[in-house]
CSV table of C-alpha atoms in Angstrom, one decimal:
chain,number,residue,atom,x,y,z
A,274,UNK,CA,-43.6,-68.2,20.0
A,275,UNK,CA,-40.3,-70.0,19.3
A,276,UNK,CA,-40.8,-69.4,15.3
A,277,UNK,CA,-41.5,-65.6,15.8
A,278,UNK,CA,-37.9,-65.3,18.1
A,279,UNK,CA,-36.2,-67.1,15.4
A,280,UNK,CA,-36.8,-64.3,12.9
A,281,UNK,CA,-36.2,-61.7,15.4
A,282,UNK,CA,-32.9,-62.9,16.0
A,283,UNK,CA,-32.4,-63.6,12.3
A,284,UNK,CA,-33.8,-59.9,11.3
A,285,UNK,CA,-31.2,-58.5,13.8
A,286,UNK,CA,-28.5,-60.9,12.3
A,287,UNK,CA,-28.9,-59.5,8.9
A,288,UNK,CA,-28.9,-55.9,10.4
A,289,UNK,CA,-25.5,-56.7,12.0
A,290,UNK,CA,-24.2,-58.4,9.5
A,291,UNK,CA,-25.4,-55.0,7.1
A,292,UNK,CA,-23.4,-52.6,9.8
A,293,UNK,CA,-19.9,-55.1,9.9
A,294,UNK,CA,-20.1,-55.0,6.0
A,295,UNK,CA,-20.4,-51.2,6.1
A,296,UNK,CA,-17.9,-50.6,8.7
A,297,UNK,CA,-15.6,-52.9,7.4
A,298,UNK,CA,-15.9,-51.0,3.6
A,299,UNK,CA,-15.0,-48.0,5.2
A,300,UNK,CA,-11.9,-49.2,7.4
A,301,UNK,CA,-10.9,-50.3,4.2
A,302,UNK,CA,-11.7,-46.9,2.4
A,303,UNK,CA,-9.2,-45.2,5.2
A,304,UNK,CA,-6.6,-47.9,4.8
A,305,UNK,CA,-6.6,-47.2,1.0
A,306,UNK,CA,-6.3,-43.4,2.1
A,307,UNK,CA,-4.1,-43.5,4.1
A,308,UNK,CA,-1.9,-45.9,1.9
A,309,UNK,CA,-1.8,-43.5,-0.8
A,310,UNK,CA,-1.1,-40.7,1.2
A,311,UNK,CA,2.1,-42.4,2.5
A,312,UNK,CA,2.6,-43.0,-1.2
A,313,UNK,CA,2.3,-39.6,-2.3
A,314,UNK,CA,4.3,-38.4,0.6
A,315,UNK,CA,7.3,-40.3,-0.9
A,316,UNK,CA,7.0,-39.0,-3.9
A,317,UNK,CA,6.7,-35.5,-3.0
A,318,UNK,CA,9.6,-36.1,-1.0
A,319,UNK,CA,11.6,-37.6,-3.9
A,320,UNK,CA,10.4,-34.7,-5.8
A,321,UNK,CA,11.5,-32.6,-3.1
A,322,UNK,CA,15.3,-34.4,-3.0
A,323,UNK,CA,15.3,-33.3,-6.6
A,324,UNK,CA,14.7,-29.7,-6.4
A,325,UNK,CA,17.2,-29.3,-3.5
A,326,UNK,CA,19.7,-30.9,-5.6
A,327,UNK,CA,19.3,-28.4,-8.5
A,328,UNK,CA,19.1,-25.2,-6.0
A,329,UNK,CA,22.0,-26.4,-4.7
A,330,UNK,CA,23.8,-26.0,-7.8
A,331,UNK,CA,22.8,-22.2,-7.6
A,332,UNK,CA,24.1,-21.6,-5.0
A,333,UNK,CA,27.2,-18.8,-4.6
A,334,UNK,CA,30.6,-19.9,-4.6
A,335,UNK,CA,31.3,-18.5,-1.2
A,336,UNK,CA,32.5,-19.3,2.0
A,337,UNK,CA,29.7,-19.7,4.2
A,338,UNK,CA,29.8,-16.5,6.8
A,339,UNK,CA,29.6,-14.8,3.3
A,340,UNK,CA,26.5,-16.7,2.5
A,341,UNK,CA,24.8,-16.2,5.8
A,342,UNK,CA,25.3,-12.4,5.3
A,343,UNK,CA,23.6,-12.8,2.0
A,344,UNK,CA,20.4,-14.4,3.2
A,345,UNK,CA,19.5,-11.0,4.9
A,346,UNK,CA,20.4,-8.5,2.2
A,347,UNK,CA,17.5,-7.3,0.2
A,348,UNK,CA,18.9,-7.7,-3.2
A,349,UNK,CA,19.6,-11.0,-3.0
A,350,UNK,CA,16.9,-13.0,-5.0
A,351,UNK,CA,14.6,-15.2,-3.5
A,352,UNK,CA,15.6,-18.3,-5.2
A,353,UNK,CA,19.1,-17.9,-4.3
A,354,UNK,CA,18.5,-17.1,-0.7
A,355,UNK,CA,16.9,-20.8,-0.7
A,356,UNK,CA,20.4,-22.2,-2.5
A,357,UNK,CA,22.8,-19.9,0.1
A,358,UNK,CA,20.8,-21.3,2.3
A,359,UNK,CA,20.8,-24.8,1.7
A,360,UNK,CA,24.7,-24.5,0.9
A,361,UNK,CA,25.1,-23.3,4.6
A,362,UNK,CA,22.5,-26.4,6.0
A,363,UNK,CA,24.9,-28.5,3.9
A,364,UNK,CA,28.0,-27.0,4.9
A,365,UNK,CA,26.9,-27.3,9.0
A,366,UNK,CA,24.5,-30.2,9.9
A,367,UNK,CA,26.1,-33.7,8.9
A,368,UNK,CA,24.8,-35.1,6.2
A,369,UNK,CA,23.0,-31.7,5.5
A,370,UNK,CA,20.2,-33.5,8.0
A,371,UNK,CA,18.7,-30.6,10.2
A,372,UNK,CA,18.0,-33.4,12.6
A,373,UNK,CA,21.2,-33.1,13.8
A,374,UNK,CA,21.2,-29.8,15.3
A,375,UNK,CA,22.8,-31.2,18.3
A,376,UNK,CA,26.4,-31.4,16.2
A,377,UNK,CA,27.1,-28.2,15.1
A,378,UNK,CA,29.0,-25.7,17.3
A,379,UNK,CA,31.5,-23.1,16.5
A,380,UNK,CA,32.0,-19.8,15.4
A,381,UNK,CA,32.7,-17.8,12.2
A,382,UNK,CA,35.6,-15.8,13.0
A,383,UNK,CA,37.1,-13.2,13.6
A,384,UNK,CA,33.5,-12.1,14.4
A,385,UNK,CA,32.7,-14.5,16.2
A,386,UNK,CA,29.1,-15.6,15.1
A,387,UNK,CA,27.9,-18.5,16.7
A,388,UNK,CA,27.4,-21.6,14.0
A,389,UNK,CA,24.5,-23.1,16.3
A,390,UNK,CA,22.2,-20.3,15.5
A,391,UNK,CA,23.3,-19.4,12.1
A,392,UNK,CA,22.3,-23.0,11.3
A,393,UNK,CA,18.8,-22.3,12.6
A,394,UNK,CA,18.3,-18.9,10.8
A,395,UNK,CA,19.1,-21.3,7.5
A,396,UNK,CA,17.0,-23.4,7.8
A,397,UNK,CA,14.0,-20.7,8.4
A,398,UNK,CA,14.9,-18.8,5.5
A,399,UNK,CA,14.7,-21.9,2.9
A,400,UNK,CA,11.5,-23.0,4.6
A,401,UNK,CA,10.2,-19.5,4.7
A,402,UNK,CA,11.0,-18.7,0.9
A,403,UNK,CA,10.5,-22.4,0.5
A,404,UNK,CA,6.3,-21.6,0.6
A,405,UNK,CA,6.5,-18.8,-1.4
A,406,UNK,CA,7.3,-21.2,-4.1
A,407,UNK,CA,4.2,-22.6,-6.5
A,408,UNK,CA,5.3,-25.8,-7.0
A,409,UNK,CA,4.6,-28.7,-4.5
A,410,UNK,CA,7.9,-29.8,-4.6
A,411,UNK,CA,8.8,-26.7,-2.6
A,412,UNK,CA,6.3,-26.9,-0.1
A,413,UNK,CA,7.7,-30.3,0.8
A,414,UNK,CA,11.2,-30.3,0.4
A,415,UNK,CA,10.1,-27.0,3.1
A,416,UNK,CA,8.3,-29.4,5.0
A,417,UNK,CA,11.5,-31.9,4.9
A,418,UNK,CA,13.7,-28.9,6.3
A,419,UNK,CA,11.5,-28.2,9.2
A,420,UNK,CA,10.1,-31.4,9.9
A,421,UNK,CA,13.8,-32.5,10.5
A,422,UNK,CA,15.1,-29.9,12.8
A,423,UNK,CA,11.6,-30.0,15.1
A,424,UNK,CA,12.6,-33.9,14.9
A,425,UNK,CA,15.8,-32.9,17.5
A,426,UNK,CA,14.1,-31.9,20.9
A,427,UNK,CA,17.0,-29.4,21.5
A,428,UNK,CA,16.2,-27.6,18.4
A,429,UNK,CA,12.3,-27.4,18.9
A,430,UNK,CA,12.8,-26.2,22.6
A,431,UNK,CA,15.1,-23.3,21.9
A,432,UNK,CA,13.9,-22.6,18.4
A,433,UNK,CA,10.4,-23.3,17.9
A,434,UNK,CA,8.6,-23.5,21.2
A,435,UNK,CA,10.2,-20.4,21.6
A,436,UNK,CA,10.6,-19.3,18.2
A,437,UNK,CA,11.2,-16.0,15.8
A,438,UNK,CA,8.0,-14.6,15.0
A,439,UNK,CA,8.4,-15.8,11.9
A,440,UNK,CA,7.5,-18.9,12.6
A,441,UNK,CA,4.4,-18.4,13.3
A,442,UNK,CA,4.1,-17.6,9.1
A,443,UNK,CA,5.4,-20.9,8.6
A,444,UNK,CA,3.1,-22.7,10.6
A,445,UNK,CA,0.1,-21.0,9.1
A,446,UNK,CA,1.2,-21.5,5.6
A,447,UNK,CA,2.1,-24.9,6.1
A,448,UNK,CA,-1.5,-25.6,7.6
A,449,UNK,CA,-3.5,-23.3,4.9
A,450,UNK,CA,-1.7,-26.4,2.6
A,451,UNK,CA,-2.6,-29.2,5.1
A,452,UNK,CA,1.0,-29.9,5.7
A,453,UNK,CA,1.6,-31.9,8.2
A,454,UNK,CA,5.3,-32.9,9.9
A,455,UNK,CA,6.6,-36.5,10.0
A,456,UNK,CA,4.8,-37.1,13.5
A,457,UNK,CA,2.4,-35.4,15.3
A,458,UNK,CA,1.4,-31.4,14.3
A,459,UNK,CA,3.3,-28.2,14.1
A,460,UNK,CA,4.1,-27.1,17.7
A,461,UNK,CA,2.4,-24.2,19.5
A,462,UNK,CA,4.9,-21.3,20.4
A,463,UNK,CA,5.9,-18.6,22.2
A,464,UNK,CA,7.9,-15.8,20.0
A,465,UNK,CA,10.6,-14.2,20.8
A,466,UNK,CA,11.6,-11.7,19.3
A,467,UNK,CA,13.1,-11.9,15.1
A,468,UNK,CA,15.6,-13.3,12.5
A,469,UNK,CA,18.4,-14.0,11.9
A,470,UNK,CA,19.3,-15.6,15.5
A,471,UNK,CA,22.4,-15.2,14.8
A,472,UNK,CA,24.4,-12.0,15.4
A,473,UNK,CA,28.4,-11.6,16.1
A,474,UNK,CA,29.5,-10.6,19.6
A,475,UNK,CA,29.2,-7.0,20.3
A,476,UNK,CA,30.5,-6.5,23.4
A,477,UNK,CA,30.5,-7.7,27.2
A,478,UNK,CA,28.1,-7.5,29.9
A,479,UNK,CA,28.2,-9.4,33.3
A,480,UNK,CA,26.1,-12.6,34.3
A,481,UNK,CA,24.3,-11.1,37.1
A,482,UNK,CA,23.2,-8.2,34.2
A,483,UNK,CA,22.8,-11.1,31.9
A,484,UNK,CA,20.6,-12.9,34.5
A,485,UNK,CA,18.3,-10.7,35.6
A,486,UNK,CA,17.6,-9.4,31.9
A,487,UNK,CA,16.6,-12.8,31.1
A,488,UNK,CA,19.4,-13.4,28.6
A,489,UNK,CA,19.6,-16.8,27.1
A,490,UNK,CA,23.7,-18.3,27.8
A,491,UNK,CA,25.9,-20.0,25.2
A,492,UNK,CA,28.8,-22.5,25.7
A,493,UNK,CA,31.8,-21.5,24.7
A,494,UNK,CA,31.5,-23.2,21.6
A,495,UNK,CA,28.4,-20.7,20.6
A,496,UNK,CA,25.7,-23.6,21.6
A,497,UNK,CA,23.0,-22.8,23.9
A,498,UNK,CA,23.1,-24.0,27.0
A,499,UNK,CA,21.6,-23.3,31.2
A,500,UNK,CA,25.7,-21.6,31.6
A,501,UNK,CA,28.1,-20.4,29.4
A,502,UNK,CA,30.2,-17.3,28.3
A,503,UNK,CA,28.2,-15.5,25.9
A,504,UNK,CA,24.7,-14.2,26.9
A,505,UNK,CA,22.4,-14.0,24.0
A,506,UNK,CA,19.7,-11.4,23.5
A,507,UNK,CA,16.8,-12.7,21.7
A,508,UNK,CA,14.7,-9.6,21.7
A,509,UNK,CA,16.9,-7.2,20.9
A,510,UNK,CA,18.9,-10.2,18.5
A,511,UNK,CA,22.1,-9.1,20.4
A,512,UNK,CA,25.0,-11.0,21.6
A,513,UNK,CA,27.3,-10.1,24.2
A,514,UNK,CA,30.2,-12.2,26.1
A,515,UNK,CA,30.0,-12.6,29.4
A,516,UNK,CA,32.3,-10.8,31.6
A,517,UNK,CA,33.7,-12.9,34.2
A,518,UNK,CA,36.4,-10.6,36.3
A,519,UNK,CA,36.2,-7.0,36.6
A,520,UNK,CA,39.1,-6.6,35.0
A,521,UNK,CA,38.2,-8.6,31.4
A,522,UNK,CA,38.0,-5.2,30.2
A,523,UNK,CA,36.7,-4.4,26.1
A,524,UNK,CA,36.2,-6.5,23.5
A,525,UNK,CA,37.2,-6.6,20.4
A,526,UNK,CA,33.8,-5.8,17.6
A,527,UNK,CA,33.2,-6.9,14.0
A,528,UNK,CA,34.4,-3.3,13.1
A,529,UNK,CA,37.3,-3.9,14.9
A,530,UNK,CA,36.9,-1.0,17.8
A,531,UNK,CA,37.4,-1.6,21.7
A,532,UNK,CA,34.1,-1.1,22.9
A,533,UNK,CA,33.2,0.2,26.7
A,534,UNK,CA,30.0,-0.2,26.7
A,535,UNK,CA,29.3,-2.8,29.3
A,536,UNK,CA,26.5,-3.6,31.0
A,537,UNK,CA,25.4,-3.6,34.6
């Protein structure tokens, strides 16, 4: 009795000790994946650092309002959309780090378009034009770009979570790759409405108008924010400043005309 336990428990031994052997093989399989996918990841980054550098050499010799004009004219090439662009990321976010959306603010004048947004719309069009690219070094210097400015939870609330419609392209391209962000996966969204986010003032309308319209507000330094004095249309990709006192009157447009036409 006691001999025919003993190789019972020694038959299921050997059995365990087959399906620790085999489990541990395969932990270290997925350690050695996952090693040389961080590896790879570097590298593509790297390769990615590279390619920015040289597009940024391509870029036009302009001052950046003049750039962020360019992005949406349809002679401008594709390649040298991606350079104005990253000229303008450059030019705004510190360090040219999309992470820190947080720090830009401003205006172009006299137009008055808001640097917050234009920022955005830069970063979409490299990343969009980015993926249209065949070499992998594209897809992840896009994947830098966006992965960075999702990375700042301001930016992914107002830009992303509720997002052009063309970032729903992004997203799919970037999965149809199996690119994945630094952390996590690309957000789900709600769109609203279209590039570029950025638009100059063109006119006034009052809060209670903006309000009940569901306009988003900007600060006064163009940044978006629960209150402000500009009111920004996403749907219609208009921007309008907030009248305050009924007696604020026209204001002054990019084609420099008084306009009436406020808003009730």
């Amino acid at each position: 009795m006691f001999s025919k336990i003993m190789k019972t428990f020694l038959a299921g031994s050997f059995i365990f000790s087959l399906l620790l052997i085999s489990s541990y093989g395969v932990a270290q399989e997925s350690y050695s994946d996952i090693l040389s996918g961080y590896i790879r990841s570097g590298e593509l980054s790297e390769a990615g650092k590279k390619l920015e550098t040289e597009l940024l050499q391509k870029a036009d010799p302009l001052e950046d309002k003049i750039l962020w004009d360019s992005l949406w004219e349809s002679d401008t090439l594709p390649e040298i959309k991606i350079a104005n662009a990253l000229s303008i990321i450059h030019s705004l976010y510190p360090e040219g780090d999309p992470s820190r959306w947080d720090d830009v603010s401003g205006f172009w004048n006299p137009s008055q378009v808001p640097k917050s947004l234009a920022a955005v719309d830069a970063v979409y069009v490299a990343v969009l034009n980015l993926l249209e690219k065949p070499e992998s070094s594209a897809h992840w210097l896009a994947r830098d770009l966006f992965g960075a400015l999702i990375s700042s939870s301001r930016a992914k609330f107002y830009f992303v979570s509720q997002c052009p419609s063309e970032y729903i392209q992004i997203r799919e391209r970037f999965e149809s790759m199996s690119i994945r962000p630094p952390f996590g996966r690309w957000p789900d969204a709600s769109v609203q409405g279209n590039l570029p986010l950025a638009n100059p003032v063109m006119g006034i309308i009052s809060e209670n108008a903006a309000g009940s319209r569901g306009y988003f507000s900007l600060d006064a330094y163009g940044v978006p924010s629960s209150g402000g004095s500009f009111a920004w249309d996403r749907e219609g990709g208009k921007l309008y400043r907030i009248r305050l006192s009924e007696g604020d009157g026209g204001f002054l447009s990019p084609r420099w005309q008084w306009r009436k036409d406020v808003l009730y």
